[in-house]
XYZ file of C-alpha atoms in Angstrom:
635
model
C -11.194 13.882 -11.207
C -13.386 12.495 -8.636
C -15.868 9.793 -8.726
C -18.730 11.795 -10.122
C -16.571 13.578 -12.577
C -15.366 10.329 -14.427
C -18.993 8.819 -14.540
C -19.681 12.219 -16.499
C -16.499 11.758 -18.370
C -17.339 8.218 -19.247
C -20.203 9.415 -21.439
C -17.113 11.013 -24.088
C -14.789 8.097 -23.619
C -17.809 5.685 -24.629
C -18.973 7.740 -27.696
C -15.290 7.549 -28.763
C -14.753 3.659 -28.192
C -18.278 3.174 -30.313
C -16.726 5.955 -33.302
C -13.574 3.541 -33.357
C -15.406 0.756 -33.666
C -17.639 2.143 -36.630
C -14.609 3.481 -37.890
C -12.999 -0.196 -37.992
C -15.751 -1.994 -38.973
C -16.066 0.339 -42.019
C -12.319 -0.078 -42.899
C -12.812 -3.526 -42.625
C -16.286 -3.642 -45.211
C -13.989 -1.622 -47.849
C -10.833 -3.605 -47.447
C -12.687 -7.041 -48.498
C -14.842 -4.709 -50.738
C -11.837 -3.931 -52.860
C -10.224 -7.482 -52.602
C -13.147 -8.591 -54.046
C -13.379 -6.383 -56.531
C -10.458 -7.088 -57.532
C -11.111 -11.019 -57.616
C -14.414 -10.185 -59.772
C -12.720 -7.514 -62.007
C -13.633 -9.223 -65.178
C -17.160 -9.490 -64.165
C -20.195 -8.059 -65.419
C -21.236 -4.803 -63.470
C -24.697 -6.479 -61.922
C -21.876 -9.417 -61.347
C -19.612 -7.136 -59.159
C -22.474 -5.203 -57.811
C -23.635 -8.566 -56.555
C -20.253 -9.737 -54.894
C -19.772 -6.425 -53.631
C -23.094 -6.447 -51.821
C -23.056 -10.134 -51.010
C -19.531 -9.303 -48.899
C -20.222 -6.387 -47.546
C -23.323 -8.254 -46.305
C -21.585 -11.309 -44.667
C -18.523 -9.144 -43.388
C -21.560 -7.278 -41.499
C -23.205 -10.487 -40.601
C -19.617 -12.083 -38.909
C -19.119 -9.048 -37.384
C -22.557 -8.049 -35.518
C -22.990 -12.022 -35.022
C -20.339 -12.051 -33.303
C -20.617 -8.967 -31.203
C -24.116 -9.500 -30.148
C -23.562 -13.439 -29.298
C -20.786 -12.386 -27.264
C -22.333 -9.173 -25.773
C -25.872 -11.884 -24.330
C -22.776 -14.291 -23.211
C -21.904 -11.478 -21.022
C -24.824 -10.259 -19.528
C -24.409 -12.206 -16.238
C -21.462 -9.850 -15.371
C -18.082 -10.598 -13.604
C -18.604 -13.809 -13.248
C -19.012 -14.970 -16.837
C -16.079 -13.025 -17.970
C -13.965 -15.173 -15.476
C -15.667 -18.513 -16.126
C -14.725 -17.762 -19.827
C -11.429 -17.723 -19.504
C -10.990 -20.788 -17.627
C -10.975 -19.137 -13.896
C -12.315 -21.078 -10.525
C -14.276 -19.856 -8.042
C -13.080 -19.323 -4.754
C -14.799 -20.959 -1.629
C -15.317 -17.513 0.641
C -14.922 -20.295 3.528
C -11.622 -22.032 2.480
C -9.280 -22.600 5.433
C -6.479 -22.709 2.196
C -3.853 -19.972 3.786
C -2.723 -18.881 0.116
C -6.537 -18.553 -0.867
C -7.755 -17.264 2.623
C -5.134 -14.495 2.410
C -6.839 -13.400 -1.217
C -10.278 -13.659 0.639
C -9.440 -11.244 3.400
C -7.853 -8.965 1.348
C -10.514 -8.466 -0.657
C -13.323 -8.575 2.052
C -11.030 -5.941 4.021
C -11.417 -3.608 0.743
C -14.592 -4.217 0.111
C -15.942 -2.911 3.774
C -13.843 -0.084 3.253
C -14.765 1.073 0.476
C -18.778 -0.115 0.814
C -19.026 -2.175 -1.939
C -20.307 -5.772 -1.894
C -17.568 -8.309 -1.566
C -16.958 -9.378 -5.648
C -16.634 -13.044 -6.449
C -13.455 -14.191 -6.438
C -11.542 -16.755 -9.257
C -8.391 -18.060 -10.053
C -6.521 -18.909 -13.110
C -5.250 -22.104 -11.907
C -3.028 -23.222 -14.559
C -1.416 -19.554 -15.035
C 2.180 -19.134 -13.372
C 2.379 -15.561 -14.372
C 1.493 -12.570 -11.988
C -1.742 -11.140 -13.129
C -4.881 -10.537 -12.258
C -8.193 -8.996 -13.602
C -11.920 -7.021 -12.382
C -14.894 -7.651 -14.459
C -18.408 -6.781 -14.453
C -20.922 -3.452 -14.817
C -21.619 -2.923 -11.388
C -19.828 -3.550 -7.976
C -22.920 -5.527 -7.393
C -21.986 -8.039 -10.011
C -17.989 -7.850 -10.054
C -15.624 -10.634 -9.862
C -11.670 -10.646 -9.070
C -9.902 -12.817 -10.594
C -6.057 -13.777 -9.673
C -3.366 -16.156 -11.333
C -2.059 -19.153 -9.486
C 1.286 -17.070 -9.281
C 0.587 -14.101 -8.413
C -1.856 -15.987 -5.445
C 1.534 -17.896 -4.681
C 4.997 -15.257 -5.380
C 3.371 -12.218 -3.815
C 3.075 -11.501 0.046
C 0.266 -9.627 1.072
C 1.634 -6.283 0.882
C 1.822 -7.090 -2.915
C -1.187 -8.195 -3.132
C -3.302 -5.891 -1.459
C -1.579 -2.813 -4.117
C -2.637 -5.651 -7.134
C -6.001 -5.730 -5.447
C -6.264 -2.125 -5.011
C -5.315 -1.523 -8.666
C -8.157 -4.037 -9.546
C -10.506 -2.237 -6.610
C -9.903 0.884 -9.041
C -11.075 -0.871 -11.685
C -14.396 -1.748 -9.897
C -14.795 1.721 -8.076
C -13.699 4.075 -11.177
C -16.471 1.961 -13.971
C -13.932 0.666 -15.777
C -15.326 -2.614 -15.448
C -18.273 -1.683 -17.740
C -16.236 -0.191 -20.573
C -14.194 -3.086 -20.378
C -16.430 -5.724 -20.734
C -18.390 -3.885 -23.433
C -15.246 -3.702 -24.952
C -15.371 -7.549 -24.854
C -18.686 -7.655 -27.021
C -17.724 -5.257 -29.167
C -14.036 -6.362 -30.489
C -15.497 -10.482 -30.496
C -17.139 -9.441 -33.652
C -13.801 -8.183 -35.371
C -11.928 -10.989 -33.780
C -14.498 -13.455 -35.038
C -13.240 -12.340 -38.586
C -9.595 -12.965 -38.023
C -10.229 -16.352 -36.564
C -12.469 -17.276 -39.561
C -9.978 -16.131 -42.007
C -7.195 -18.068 -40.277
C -9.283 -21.292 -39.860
C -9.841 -21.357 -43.661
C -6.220 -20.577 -44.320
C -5.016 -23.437 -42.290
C -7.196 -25.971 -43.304
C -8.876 -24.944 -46.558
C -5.764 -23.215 -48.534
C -4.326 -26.278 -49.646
C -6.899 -28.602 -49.882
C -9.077 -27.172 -52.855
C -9.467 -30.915 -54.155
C -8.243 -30.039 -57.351
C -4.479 -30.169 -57.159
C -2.143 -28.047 -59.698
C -4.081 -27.452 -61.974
C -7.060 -26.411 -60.107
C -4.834 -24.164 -58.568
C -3.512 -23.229 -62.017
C -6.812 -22.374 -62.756
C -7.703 -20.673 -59.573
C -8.842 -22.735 -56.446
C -11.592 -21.601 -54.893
C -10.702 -22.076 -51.512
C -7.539 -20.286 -51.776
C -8.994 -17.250 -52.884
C -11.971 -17.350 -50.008
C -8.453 -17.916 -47.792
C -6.840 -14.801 -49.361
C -9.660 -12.467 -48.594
C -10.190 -14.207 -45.439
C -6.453 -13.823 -44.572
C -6.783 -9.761 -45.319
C -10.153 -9.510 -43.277
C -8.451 -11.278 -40.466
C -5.208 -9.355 -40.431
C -7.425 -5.887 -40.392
C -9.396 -7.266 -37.669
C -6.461 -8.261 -35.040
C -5.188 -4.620 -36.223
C -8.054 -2.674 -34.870
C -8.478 -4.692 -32.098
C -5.592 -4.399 -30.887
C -5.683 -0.332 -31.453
C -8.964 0.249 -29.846
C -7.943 -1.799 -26.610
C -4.777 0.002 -26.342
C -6.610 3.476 -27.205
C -8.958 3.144 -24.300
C -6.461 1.235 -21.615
C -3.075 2.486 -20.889
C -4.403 5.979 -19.249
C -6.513 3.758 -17.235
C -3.789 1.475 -16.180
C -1.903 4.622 -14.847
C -5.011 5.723 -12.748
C -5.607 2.191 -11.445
C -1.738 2.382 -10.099
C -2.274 6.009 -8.614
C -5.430 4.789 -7.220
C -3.790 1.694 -5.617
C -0.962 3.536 -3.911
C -4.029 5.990 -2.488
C -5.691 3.533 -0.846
C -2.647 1.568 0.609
C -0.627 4.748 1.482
C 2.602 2.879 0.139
C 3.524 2.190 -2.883
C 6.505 -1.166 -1.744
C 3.513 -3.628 -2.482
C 2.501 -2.088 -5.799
C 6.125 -1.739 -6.695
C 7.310 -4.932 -5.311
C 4.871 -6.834 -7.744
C 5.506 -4.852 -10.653
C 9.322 -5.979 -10.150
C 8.142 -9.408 -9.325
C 6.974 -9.368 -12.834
C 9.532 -7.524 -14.186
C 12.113 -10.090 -12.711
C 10.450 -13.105 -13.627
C 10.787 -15.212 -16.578
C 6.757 -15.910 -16.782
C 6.647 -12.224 -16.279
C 2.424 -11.373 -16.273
C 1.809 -13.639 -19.206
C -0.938 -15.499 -19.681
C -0.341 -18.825 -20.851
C -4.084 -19.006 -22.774
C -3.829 -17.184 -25.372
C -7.853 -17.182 -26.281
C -8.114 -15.699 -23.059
C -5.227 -13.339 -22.914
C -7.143 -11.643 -26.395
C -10.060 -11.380 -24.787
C -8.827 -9.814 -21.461
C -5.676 -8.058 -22.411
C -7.426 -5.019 -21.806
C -8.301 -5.629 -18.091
C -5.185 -7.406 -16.998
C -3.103 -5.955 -14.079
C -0.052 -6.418 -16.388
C 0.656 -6.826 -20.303
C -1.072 -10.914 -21.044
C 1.666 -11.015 -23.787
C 4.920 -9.222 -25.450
C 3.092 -6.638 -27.383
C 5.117 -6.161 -30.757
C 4.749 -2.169 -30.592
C 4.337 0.353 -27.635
C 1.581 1.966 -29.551
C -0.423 -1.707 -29.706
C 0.247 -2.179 -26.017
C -2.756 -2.259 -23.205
C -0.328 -1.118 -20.644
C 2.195 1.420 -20.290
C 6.022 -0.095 -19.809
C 6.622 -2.104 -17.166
C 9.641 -0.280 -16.371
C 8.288 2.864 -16.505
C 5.207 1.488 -13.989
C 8.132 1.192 -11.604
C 9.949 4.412 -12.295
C 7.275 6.577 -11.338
C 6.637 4.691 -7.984
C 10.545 4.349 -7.752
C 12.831 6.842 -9.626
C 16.029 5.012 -10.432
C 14.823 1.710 -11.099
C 16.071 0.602 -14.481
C 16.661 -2.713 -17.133
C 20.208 -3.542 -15.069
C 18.301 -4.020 -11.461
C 15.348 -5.581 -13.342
C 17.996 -8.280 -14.725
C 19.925 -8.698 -11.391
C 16.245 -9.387 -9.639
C 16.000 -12.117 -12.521
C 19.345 -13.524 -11.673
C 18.474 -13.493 -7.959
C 14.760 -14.887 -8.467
C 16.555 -17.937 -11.094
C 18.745 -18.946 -7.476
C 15.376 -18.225 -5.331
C 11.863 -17.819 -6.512
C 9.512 -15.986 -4.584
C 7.292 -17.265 -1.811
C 4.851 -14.710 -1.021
C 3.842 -16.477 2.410
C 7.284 -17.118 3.403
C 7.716 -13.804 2.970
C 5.205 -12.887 4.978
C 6.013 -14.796 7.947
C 9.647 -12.941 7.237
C 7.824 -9.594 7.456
C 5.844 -10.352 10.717
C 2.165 -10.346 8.518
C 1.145 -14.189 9.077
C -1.072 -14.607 12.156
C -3.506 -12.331 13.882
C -2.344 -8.802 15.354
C -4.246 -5.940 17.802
C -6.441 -3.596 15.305
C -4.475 -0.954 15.136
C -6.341 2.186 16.848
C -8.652 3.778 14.565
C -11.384 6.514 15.175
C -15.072 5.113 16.459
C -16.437 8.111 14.222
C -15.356 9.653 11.338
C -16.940 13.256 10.668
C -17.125 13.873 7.030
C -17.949 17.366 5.534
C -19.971 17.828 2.397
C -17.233 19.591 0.425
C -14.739 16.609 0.788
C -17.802 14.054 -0.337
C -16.912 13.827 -3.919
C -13.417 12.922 -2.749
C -14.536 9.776 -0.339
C -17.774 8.145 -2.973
C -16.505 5.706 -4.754
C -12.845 5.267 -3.528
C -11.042 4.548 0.025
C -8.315 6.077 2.314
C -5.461 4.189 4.187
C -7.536 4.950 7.330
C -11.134 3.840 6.262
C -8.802 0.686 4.668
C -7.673 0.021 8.448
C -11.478 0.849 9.566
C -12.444 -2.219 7.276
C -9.712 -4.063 8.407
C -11.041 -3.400 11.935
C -14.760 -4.088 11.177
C -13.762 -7.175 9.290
C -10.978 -8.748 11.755
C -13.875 -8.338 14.526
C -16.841 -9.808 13.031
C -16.977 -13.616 14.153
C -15.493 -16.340 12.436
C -18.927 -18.385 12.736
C -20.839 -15.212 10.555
C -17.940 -15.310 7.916
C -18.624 -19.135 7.560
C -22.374 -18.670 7.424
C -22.336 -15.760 5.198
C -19.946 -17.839 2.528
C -21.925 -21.165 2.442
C -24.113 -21.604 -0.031
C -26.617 -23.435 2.063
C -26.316 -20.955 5.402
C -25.645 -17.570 3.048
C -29.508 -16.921 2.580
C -31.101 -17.806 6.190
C -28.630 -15.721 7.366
C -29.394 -12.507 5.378
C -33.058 -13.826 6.675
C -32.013 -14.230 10.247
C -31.149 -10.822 10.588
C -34.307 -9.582 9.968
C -36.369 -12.042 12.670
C -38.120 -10.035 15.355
C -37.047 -10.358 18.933
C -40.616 -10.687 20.188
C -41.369 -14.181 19.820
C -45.122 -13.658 17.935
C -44.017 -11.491 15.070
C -40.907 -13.776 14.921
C -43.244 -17.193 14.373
C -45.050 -14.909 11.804
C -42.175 -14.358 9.601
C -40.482 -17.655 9.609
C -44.200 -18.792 8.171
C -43.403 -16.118 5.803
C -40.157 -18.129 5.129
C -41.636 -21.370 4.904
C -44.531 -20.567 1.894
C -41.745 -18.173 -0.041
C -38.674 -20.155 0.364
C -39.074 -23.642 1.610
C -38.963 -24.786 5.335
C -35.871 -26.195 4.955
C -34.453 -22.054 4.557
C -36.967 -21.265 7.786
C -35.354 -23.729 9.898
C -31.876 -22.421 9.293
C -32.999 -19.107 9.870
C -34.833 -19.891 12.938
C -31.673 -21.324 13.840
C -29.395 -18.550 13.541
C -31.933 -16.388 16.159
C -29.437 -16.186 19.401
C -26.142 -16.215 16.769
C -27.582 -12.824 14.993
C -29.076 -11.456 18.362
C -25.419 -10.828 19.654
C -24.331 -9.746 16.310
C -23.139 -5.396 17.290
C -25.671 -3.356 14.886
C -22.399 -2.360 13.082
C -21.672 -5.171 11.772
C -25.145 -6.424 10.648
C -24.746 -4.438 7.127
C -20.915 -5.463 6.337
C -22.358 -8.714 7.366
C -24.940 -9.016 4.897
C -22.321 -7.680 2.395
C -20.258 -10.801 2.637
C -22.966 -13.271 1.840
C -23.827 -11.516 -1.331
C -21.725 -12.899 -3.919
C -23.003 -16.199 -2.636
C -26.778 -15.134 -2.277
C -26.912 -12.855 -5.774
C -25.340 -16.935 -7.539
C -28.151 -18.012 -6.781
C -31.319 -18.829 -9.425
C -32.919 -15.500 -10.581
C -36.593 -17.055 -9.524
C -34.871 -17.752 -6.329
C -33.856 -14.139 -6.138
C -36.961 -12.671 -6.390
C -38.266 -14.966 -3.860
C -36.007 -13.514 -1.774
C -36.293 -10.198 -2.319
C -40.331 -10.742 -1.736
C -39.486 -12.373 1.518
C -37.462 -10.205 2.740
C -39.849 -7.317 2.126
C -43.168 -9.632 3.635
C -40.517 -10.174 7.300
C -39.807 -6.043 7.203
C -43.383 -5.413 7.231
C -44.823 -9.044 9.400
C -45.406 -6.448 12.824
C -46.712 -3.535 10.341
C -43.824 -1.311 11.062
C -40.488 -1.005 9.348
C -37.747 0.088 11.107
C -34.974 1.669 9.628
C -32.675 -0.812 9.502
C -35.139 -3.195 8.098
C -35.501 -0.803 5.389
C -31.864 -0.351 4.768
C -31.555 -3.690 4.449
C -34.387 -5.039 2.153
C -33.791 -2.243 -0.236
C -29.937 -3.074 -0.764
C -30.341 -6.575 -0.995
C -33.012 -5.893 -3.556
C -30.915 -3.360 -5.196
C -27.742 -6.093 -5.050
C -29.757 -8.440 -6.771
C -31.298 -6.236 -9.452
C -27.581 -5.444 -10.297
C -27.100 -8.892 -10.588
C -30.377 -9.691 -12.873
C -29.636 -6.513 -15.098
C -26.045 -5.810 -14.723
C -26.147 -4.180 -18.120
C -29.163 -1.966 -18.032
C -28.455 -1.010 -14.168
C -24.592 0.537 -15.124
C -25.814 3.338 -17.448
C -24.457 6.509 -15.941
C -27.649 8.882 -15.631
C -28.611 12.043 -17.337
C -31.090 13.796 -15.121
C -31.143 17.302 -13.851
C -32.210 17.641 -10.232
C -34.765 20.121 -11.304
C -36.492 17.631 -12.524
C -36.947 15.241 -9.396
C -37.744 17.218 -6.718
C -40.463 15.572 -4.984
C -38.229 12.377 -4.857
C -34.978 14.707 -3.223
C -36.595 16.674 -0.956
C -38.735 13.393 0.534
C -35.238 11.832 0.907
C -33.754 14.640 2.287
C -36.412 15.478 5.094
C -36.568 11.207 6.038
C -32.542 10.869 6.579
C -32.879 14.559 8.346
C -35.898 12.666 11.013
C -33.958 9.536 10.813
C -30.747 10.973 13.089
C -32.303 13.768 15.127
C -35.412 12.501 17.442
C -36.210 16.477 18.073
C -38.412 17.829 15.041
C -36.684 21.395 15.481
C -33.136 20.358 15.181
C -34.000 17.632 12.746
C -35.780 20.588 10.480
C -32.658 22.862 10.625
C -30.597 20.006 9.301
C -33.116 19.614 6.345
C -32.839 23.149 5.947
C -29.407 23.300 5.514
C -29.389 20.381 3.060
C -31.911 22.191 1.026
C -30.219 25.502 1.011
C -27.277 23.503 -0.306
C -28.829 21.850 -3.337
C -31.502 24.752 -3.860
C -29.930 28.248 -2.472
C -32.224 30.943 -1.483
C -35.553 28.547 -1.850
C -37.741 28.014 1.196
C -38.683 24.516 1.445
C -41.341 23.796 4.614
C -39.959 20.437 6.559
C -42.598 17.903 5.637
C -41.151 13.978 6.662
C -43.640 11.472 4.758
C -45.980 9.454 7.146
C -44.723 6.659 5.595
C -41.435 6.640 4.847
C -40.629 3.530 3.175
C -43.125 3.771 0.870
C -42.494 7.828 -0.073
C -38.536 6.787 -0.277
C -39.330 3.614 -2.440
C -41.539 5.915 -5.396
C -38.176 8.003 -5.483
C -35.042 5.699 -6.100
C -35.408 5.187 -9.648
C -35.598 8.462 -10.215
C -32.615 9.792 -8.091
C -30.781 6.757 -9.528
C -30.895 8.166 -13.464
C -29.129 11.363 -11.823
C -26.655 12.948 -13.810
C -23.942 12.091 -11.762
C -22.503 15.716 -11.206
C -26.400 16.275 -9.648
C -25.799 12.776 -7.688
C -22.886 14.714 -6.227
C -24.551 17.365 -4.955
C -27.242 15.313 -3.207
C -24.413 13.297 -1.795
C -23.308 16.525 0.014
C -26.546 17.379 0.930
C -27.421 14.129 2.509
C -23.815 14.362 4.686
C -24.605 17.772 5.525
C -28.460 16.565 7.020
C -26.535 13.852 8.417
C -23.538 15.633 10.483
C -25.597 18.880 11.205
C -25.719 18.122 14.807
C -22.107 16.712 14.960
C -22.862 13.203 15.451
C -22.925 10.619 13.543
C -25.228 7.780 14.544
C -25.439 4.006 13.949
C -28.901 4.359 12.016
C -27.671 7.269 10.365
C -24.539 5.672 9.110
C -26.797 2.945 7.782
C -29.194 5.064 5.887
C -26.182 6.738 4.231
C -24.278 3.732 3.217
C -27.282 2.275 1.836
C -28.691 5.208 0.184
C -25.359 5.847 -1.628
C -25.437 1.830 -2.465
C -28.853 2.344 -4.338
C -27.685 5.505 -6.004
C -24.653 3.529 -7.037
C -22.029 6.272 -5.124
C -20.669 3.546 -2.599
C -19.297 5.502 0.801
C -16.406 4.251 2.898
C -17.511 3.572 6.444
C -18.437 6.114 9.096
C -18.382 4.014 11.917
C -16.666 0.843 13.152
């Protein structure tokens, strides 16, 4: 399945995770229904009906308690997830080699695959090689790595554990999983209650033999407790495994796509395999909670069927036939003489240092049909386009864009106006939205960003979002307000101007509303027209300066979403504000009709063969709003 077709997809696996949670919480109501009942068997029947109702109440209570407190905990996305198990942030600017390495890999995938760069953790304290994605939208995502697998992989390794978790991020799995987070903390909530009581209530009723002769009190809250909890860990367990493993086979697949080798993937999988600390996590309040995202199993599962992963071993056969228990033991014996050093390795393998881009094409022509195929995932070739795109852009913007004092006048700076007038007019604009402390640095920045190739201003603006979107959410909107008051300061707004306020605004909506701004759409085309067809005729204008050949392309793009209709070629006067009525609506898309106006929007685009810078950036940010992210199109 492509992209589209496992957003639609999503919809069943979703209905099924919330059955199996009704189904458990149910189970879980009747089980300490009936050890009640049999507690209050001698009872009076308005006496049982009463402890009946009174547990099935407080069971309900724990459980939705604890799912919803869990489920607000989580609303700020990727980044909470991480911070809640104990994970660090990552400076984007650290000259650490073993953390840099983590930052480029990432920042490569990330221009590939035309997401924003996530925020990056690590599990400090964990020696195990593992790793997790988290959050509801790219927008808001984080990556989190352990200290070992940061330390024992090379970067070959690394990059097929980061494209495993870029999967994760590109697929929607991240949503699911974090739901999946507020929905089991309820029925875990129950099992730590019942054990807490056990361990320090069970023998400590007061009363001493014979107030246990006569029935302690605490022991039998304990003993009900004790069965509640022991259901609960049970259908945790069963619902993370039901929903995981397939995904943890399509996260390796996915990771061997975009890398075009599967040695790294492989190599860390026997890394782990080899290796007494294995993947485990060494938290085991945080392993529960994350089990289901991890790269590789947080802990021995008792059972295959309770596992969130399939077998190690059988992770590695199917990337290399042949590879069994014996060669898993001698890499143990060989690791026990010689652990791994990932960046020795490296320097072994000739991948420390800087090399020559390797050739890549300026322009990649992309035909509708093979659309569905490119949203929302990368190839080994648009990996080495990002590669190329990231290795060139300056070490100074990097710096800038991953500070959090420059991040912000940057993103501002690349808006300021050449001519000197309009320029003075929107760092005023600066000063009485953001402070003049934000319109100095800007100002600043003027001759830095005026070199800056227009290829790079986008990918550019991408790597200071996971420090701009950290910021306050009044600050955000102060921002996005800004931003909007500089596009319009000389009362025109360009089309990269436009690109560029609308997917910082739509980064930081993402970030304000992860949540709500996930929701796969459900909207038939037929029923936004006015909002595809503007869209449709502005990127048609946008790439072809002659009105004839720019109304054949919309033609064509019509034809493909509406055959045999006649459409007249009407671009808006105003385009910003005719595109800006439309985006919610071509946002709640059913994403099989988000496909289709994918392809129509190449198809306008590529009509006349070529491919140009402001047409590149229209596309890329149009899919970013739509929430179909595109691999690059141009270096």
């Amino acid at each position: 399945m492509n992209f589209f077709e496992r957003q639609h997809a999503a919809r069943g696996t979703t209905v099924r995770l919330v059955l199996l949670f009704t189904l458990a919480v149910l189970t879980i109501v009747v089980a300490i229904d009936l050890v009640v009942l049999f507690l209050v068997r001698g009872n009076t029947a308005s006496g049982i009906a009463g402890a009946l109702i009174a547990a099935t109440v407080v069971t309900l209570l724990l459980i939705g308690g604890g799912t919803l407190t869990k489920m607000i905990a989580l609303r700020a996305g990727g980044a909470a997830v991480a911070q809640s198990v104990g994970a660090v942030p990552i400076d984007a600017t650290t000259s650490d080699p073993v953390l840099r390495r983590f930052v480029n890999v990432v920042e490569e995938m990330s221009i590939a695959s035309g997401v924003p760069v996530p925020r990056l953790f690590v599990l400090e304290q964990e020696e195990g090689i593992n790793a997790f994605a988290a959050g509801y939208t790219p927008s808001d995502a984080a990556i989190a790595a352990t200290a070992g697998a940061l330390r024992q992989l090379n970067r070959d390794e690394l990059q097929g554990v980061i494209g495993h978790e870029f999967s994760h991020v590109l697929n929607g799995d991240m949503r699911l999983n974090v739901r999946l987070i507020g929905l089991l903390n309820g029925i875990l909530l129950l099992g730590l209650v019942g054990l807490r009581v056990l361990a320090f209530g069970g023998g400590g009723g007061g009363g001493g033999r014979d107030s246990k002769r006569d029935g302690n009190p605490v022991l039998v809250i304990a003993l009900a407790l004790l069965v509640l909890g022991f259901i609960g860990q049970f259908f945790a367990a069963l619902i993370k495994a039901a929903v995981s493993r397939q995904r943890e086979w399509l996260a390796d697949a996915s990771a061997v796509q975009f890398t075009r080798q599967s040695a790294g993937l492989v190599g860390a999988l026997k890394k782990i395999a080899g290796l007494p600390a294995g993947s485990a996590l060494q938290d085991r309040h945080g392993e529960r909670q994350v089990s289901h995202m991890l790269f590789g199993e947080g802990t021995r599962s008792v059972s295959r069927f309770w596992a969130t992963h399939p077998p190690l071993l059988e992770r590695i056969a199917v990337l290399e036939p042949g590879f069994d228990a014996v060669q898993a033991a001698q890499l143990g014996q060989s690791y026990a003489a010689d652990g791994p050093d990932g960046m020795a390795e490296d320097a072994a393998l000739g991948l420390v240092g800087t090399s020559a881009p390797a050739p890549v094409d300026a322009v990649v022509r992309v035909e509708p049909r093979d659309t569905g195929n490119r949203v929302a995932t990368f190839s080994p070739d648009d990996l080495e386009r990002g590669r190329v795109i990231s290795d060139s852009i300056a070490p100074q913007f990097r710096q800038l864009a991953g500070q959090p004092s420059t991040a912000v006048p940057l993103v501002l700076a690349l808006l300021l106006d050449p001519d000197r007038r309009v320029r003075e007019q929107q760092l005023q604009i600066i000063t009485s939205r953001m402070g003049r402390a934000d319109a100095v640095a800007a100002a600043g920045f003027v001759d830095l960003v005026a070199g800056l190739p227009p290829i790079h201003r986008l990918p550019v603006a991408s790597l200071a979002v996971p420090v701009v979107v950290a910021r306050p959410p009044g600050r955000l909107n102060a921002l996005v307000g800004t931003l909007d008051a500089m596009a319009a300061a000389d009362a025109t707004i360009t089309l990269f101007e436009y690109c560029l306020t609308r997917l910082v605004a739509g980064y930081v909506r993402d970030s304000l509303e992860p949540a709500k701004r996930s929701r796969p759409g459900r909207v038939a085309m037929t029923q936004v027209p006015e909002a595809t067809l503007t869209l449709l005729a502005v990127v048609a204008a946008a790439g072809n300066a002659d009105p004839s050949v720019a109304e054949h392309a919309f033609t064509a793009s019509v034809q493909h979403l509406m055959p045999g209709q006649s459409v007249d070629y009407a671009p808006p006067p105003d385009c910003a504000a005719a595109l800006d009525g439309g985006w919610e609506a071509l946002d709640s898309l059913d994403p099989r009709a988000k496909q289709q106006l994918v392809e129509a929007l190449v198809l306008a685009v590529r009509d006349d063969g070529v491919v140009t810078v402001a047409e590149a950036e229209l596309l890329r940010a149009t899919c970013g709003l739509l929430h179909c992210p595109l691999p690059a199109l141009l270096t």
